[in-house]
Short mmCIF file of C-alpha atoms in Angstrom, two decimals:
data_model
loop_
_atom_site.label_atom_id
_atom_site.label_comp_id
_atom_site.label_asym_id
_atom_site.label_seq_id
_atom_site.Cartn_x
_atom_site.Cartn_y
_atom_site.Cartn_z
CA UNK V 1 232.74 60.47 52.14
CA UNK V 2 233.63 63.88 54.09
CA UNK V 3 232.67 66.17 51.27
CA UNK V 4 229.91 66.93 48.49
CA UNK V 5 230.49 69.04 46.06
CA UNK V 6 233.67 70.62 47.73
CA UNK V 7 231.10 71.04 50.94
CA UNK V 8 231.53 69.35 54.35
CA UNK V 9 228.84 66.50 55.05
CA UNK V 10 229.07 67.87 58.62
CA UNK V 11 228.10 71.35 57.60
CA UNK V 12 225.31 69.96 54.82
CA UNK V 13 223.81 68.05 57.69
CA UNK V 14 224.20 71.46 60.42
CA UNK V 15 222.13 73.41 57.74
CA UNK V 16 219.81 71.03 57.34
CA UNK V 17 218.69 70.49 60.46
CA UNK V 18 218.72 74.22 60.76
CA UNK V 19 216.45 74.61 57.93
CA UNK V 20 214.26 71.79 59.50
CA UNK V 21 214.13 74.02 62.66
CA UNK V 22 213.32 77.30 61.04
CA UNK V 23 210.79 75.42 58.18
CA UNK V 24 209.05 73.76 61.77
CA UNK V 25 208.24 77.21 62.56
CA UNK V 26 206.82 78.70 59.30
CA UNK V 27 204.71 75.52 58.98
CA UNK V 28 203.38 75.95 62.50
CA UNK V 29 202.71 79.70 61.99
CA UNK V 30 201.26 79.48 58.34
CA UNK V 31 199.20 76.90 58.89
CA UNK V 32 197.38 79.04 61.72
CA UNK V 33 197.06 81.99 59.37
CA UNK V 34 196.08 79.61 56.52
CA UNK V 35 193.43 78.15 59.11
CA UNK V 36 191.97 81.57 59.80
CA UNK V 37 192.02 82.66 56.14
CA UNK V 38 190.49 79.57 55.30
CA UNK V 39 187.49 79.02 57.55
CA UNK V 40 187.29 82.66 58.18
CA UNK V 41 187.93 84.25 55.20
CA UNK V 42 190.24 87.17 57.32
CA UNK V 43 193.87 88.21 56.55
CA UNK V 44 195.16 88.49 59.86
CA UNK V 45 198.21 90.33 60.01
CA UNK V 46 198.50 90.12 63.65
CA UNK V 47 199.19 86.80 63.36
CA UNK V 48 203.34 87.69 63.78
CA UNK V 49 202.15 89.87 66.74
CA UNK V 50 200.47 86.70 68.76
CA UNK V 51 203.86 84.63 68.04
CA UNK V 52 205.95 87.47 69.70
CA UNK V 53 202.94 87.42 72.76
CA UNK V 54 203.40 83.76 73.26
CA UNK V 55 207.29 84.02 73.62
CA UNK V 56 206.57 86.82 76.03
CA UNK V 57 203.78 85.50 78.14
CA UNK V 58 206.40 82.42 78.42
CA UNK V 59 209.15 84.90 79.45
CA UNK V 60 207.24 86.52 82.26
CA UNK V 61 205.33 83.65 83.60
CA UNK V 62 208.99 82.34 84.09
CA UNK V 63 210.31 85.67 85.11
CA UNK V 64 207.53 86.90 87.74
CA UNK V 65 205.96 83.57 88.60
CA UNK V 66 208.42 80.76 87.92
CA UNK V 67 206.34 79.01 85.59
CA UNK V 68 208.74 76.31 83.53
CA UNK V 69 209.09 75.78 80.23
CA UNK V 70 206.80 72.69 80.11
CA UNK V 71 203.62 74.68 81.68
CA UNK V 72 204.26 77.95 79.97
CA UNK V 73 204.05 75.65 76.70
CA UNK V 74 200.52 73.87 77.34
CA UNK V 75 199.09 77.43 79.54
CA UNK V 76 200.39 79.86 77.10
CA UNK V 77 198.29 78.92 74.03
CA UNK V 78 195.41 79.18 76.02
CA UNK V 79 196.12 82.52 77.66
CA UNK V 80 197.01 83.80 74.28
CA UNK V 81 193.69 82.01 72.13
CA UNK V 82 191.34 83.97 75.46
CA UNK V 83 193.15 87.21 74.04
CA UNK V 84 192.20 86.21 70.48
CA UNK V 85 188.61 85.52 71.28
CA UNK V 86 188.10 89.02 73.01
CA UNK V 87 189.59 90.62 69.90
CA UNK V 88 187.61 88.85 67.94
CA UNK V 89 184.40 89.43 69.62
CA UNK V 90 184.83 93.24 70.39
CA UNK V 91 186.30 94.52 67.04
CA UNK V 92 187.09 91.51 64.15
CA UNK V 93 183.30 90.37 64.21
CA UNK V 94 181.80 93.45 62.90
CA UNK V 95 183.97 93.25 59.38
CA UNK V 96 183.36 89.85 58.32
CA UNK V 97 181.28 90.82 55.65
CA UNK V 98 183.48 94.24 54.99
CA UNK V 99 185.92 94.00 51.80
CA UNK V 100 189.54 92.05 52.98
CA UNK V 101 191.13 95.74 53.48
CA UNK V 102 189.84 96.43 56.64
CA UNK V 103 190.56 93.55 58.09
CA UNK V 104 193.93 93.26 57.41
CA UNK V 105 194.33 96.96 58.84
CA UNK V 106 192.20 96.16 62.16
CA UNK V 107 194.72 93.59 62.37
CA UNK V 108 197.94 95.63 61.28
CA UNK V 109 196.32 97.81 63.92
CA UNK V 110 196.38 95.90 66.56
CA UNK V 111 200.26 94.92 65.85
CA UNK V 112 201.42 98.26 66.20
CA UNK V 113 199.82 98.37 69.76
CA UNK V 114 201.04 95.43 71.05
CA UNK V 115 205.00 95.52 69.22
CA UNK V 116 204.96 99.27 70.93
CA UNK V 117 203.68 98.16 74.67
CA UNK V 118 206.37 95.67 74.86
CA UNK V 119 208.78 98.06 72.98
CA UNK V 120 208.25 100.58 75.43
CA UNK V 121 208.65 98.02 78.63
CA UNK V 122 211.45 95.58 77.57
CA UNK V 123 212.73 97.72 74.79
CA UNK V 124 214.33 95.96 71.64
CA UNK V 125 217.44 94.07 72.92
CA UNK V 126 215.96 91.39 73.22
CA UNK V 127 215.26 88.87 76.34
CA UNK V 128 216.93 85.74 76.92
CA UNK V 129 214.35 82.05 78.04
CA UNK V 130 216.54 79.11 79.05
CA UNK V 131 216.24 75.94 77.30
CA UNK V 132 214.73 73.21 80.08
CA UNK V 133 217.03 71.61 81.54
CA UNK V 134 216.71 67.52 79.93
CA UNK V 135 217.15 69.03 76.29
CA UNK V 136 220.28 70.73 76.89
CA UNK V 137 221.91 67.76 75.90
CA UNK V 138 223.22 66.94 71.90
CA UNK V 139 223.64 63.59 70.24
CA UNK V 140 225.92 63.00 68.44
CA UNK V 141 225.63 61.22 65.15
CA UNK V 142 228.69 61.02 63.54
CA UNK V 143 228.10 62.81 60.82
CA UNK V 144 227.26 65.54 62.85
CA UNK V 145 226.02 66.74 66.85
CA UNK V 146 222.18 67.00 66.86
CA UNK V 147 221.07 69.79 69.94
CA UNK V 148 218.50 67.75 71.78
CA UNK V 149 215.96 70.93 71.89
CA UNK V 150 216.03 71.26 68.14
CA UNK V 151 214.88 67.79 67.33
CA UNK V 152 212.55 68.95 70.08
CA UNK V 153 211.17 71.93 68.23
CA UNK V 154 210.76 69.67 64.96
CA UNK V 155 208.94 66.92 66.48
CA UNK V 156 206.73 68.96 68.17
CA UNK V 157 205.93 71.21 65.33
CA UNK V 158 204.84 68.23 63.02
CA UNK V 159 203.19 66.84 65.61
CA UNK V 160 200.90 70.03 66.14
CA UNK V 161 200.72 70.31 62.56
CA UNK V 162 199.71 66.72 61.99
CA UNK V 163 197.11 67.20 65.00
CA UNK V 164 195.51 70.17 63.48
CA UNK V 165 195.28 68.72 59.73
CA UNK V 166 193.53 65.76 60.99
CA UNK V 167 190.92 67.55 63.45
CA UNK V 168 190.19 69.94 60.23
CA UNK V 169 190.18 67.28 57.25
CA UNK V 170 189.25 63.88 58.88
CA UNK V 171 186.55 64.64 61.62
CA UNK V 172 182.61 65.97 61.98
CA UNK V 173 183.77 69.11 63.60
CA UNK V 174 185.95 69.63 60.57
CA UNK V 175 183.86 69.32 58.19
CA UNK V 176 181.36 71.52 60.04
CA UNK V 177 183.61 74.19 60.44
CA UNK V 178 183.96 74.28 57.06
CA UNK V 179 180.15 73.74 56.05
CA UNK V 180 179.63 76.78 58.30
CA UNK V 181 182.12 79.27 56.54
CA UNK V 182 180.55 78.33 53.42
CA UNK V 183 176.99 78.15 54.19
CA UNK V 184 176.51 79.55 57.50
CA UNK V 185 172.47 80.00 57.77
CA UNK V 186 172.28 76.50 56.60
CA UNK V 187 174.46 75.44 59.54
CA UNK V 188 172.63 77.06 62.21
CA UNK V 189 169.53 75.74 61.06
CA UNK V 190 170.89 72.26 62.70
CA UNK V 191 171.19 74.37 65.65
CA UNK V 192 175.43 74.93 65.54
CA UNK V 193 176.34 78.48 67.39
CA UNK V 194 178.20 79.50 64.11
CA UNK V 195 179.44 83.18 65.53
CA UNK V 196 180.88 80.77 68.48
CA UNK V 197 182.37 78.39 65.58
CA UNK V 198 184.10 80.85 64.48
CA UNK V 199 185.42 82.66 67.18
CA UNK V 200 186.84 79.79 68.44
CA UNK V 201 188.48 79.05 65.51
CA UNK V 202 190.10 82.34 65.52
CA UNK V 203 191.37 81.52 68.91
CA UNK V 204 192.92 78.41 67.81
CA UNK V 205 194.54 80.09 64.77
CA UNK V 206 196.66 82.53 67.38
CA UNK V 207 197.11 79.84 69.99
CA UNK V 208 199.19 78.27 67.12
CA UNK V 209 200.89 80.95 66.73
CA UNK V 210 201.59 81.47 70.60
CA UNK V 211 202.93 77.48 70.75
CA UNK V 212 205.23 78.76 67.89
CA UNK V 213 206.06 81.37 70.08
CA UNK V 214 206.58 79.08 73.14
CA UNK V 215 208.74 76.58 71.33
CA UNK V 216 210.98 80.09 69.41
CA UNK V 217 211.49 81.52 72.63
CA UNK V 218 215.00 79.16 73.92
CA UNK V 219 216.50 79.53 70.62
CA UNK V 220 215.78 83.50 69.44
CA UNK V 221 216.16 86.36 71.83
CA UNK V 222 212.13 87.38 72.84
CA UNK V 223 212.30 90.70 71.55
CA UNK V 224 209.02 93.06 70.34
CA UNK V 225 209.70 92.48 66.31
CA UNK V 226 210.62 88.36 66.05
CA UNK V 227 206.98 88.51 64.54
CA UNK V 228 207.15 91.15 62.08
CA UNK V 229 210.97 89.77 61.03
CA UNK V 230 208.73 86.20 59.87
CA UNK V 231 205.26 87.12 58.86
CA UNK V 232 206.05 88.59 55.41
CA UNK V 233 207.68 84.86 55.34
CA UNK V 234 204.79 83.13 56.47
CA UNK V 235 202.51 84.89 53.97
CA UNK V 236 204.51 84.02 51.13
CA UNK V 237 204.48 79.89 52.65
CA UNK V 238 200.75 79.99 52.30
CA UNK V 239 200.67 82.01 49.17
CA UNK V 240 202.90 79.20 47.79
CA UNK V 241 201.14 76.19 49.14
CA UNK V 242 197.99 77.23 48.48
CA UNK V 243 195.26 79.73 50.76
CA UNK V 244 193.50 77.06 52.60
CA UNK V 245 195.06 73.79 51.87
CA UNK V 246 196.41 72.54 55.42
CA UNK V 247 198.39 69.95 54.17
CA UNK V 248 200.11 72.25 51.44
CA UNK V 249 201.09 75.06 54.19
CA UNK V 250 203.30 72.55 56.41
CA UNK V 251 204.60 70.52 53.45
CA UNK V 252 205.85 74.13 52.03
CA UNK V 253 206.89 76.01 55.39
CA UNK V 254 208.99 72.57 55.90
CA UNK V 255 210.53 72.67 52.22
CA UNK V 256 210.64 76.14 52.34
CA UNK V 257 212.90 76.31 55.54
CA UNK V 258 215.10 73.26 54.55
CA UNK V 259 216.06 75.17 50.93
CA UNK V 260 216.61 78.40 52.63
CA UNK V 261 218.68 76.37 54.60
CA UNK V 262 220.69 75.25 52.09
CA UNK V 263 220.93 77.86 49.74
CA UNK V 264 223.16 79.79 52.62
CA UNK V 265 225.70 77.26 51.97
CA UNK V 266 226.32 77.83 48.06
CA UNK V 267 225.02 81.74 48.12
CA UNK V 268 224.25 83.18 51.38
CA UNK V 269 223.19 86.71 49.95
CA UNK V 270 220.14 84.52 48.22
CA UNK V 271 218.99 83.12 51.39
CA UNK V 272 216.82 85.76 52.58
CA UNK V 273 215.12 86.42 48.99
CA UNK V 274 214.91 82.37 47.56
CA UNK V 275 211.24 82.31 49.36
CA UNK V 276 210.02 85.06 47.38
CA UNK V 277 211.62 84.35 44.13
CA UNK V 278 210.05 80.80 44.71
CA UNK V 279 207.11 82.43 44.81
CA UNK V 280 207.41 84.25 41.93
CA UNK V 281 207.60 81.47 40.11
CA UNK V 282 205.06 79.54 41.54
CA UNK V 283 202.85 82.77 40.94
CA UNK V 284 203.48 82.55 37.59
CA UNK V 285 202.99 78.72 36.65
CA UNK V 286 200.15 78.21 39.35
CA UNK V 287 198.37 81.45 40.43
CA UNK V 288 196.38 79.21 43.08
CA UNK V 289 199.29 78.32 44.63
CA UNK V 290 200.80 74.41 44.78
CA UNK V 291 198.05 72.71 46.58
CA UNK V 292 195.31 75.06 46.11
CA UNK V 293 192.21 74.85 44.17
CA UNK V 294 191.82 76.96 41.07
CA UNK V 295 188.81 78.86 41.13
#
C-alpha cells in the first residue's frame, strides 16, 4: 500500500520520525523543568536559556578549541550544571520560600542577559555545528530513508529520560530528594546537606537542558532565541502531563511531538497551536494535568 488516506506512506513515515525527533526534545527539556519544579518547587524560566547555552558552549568548544561532537556532549552538561549551581547559590537560594513570582522573574531575568550577550556577539543568524562524521549516513527502509543522526537524537533522548526517571523514582537518593523537598528539617536531622541536595538538583535540571542543547545543535541553526522559540512548548508538555510526574512529562513531550508531527500533514496552519488547544482540553477535563496528582 503506497497511500493512506490519499497521503504517501513515505511522507506519513518522514513526519513521524520528525515528530519523534522534535517530541525527543520537549521530553528531554520538560522533564528537567518538571524535575526542578518538582523537587524544588521553582518555575524556572531560564530553563530555554540553558538549552540555547549548551548548543553554544558546543559551538565554541568546536570553534576555538576543536572539541568534537562526542566530548562537547558528555563536557557540556557539566560546564553548563557548574553555571547552574553558581546561579543558584548567589541569587535563586534566597527566594525559595518567596511566593512563585519572583522566581520565575529572577529567572526571566537571567534569560534576557544571557539571549542579549550572545545576541550582541554572534547576532541572530544563526550558527551552523556539523553533524559527526559516522551519523551522516541514512538507512534506508523502504518505506522511507531514516538520517542516521535522528535515530541518534531519539535514542539518546529516551535513554536520558529513562536514566533520570529511574535515579528519581526507583533509588534511595530518589526518594531522599524527594523526602527533603517535602520535609526538609526532618531530612537533615539524618545528617543530609539539604541546601547541597538541592542545588545539585538544580544543576542537573539545566544540564538536561544543555544535553538537549548538545544533541539540537547539528540539526537547528545555534542562534540566541532556539530557547525562547520552545519553552512556552515545554511548559505546556508539563502542564499537560502533570507538574512533577517524570514519567508523564516524556510520555507527553514524545506524544506531543509525534501529533504535531502529524497534524502538519492534514492542516499545517494547526501545527503550531494543536499543543495548546490539547491543553485546553486537558485543562478542562483534568486540571492536574494527565499523570498528576489532584490535590
Amino acid at each position: 500500500m503506497d497511500e493512506i488516506f490519499g497521503v504517501p506512506v513515505q511522507m506519513i513515515a518522514s513526519q513521524l520520525m520528525l515528530g519523534l525527533v522534535n517530541g525527543a526534545f520537549y521530553a528531554v527539556l520538560s522533564l528537567g523543568l518538571s524535575v526542578v519544579f518538582g523537587l524544588l518547587n521553582v518555575i524556572n524560566f531560564a530553563h530555554g536559556a540553558f538549552y540555547m547555552l549548551g548548543a553554544y558552549v558546543a559551538f565554541m568548544a568546536l570553534t576555538y578549541l576543536g572539541v568534537n561532537y562526542w566530548v562537547a556532549l558528555l563536557l557540556t552538561p557539566l560546564i553548563v550544571g557548574l553555571l547552574g549551581i553558581v546561579f543558584e547559590k548567589t541569587l535563586l537560594r534566597h527566594l525559595y520560600k518567596l511566593d512563585h513570582l519572583y522566581g520565575l522573574l529572577l529567572t526571566f531575568g537571567l534569560t534576557l542577559v544571557l539571549e542579549g550577550t550572545f545576541r550582541a556577539a554572534y547576532g541572530v543568524s544563526g550558527q551552523s555545528y556539523p553533524m559527526p562524521e559516522v551519523l551522516r549516513s541514512s538507512l534506508d527502509l523502504g518505506f522511507m530513508v531514516l538520517p542516521a543522526y535522528r535515530a541518534w537524537v531519539v535514542a539518546a533522548s529516551l535513554l536520558a529520560c529513562g536514566a533520570t526517571w529511574f535515579v528519581i523514582e526507583r533509588t534511595s537518593l530518589g526518594a531522599l530528594l524527594r523526602a527533603g523537598t517535602e520535609n526538609p528539617k526532618l531530612v537533615e536531622s539524618f545528617g543530609v546537606n539539604v541546601p547541597r541536595m538541592v542545588m545539585l538538583t538544580y544543576a542537573f535540571g539545566v544540564a538536561l537542558a544543555a544535553f538537549a542543547g548538545v544533541l539540537a545543535a547539528p540539526v537547528l541553526q545555534v542562534n540566541p532565541l532556539m530557547g525562547s522559540n520552545l519553552l512556552i512548548i515545554v511548559f505546556a508538555v508539563v502542564v499537560i502531563g502533570g507538574l512533577g510526574s517524570t514519567l508523564g512529562t516524556v510520555a507527553t513531550g514524545v506524544g506531543l511531538g509525534v501529533v504535531e508531527g502529524m497534524t502538519k500533514l492534514v492542516w499545517s496552519e494547526a501545527s503550531s497551536t494543536v499543543v495548546f488547544l490539547i491543553m485546553v482540553v486537558v485543562l478542562l477535563m483534568r486540571p492536574a494535568g494527565l499523570f498528576g496528582k489532584e490535590s
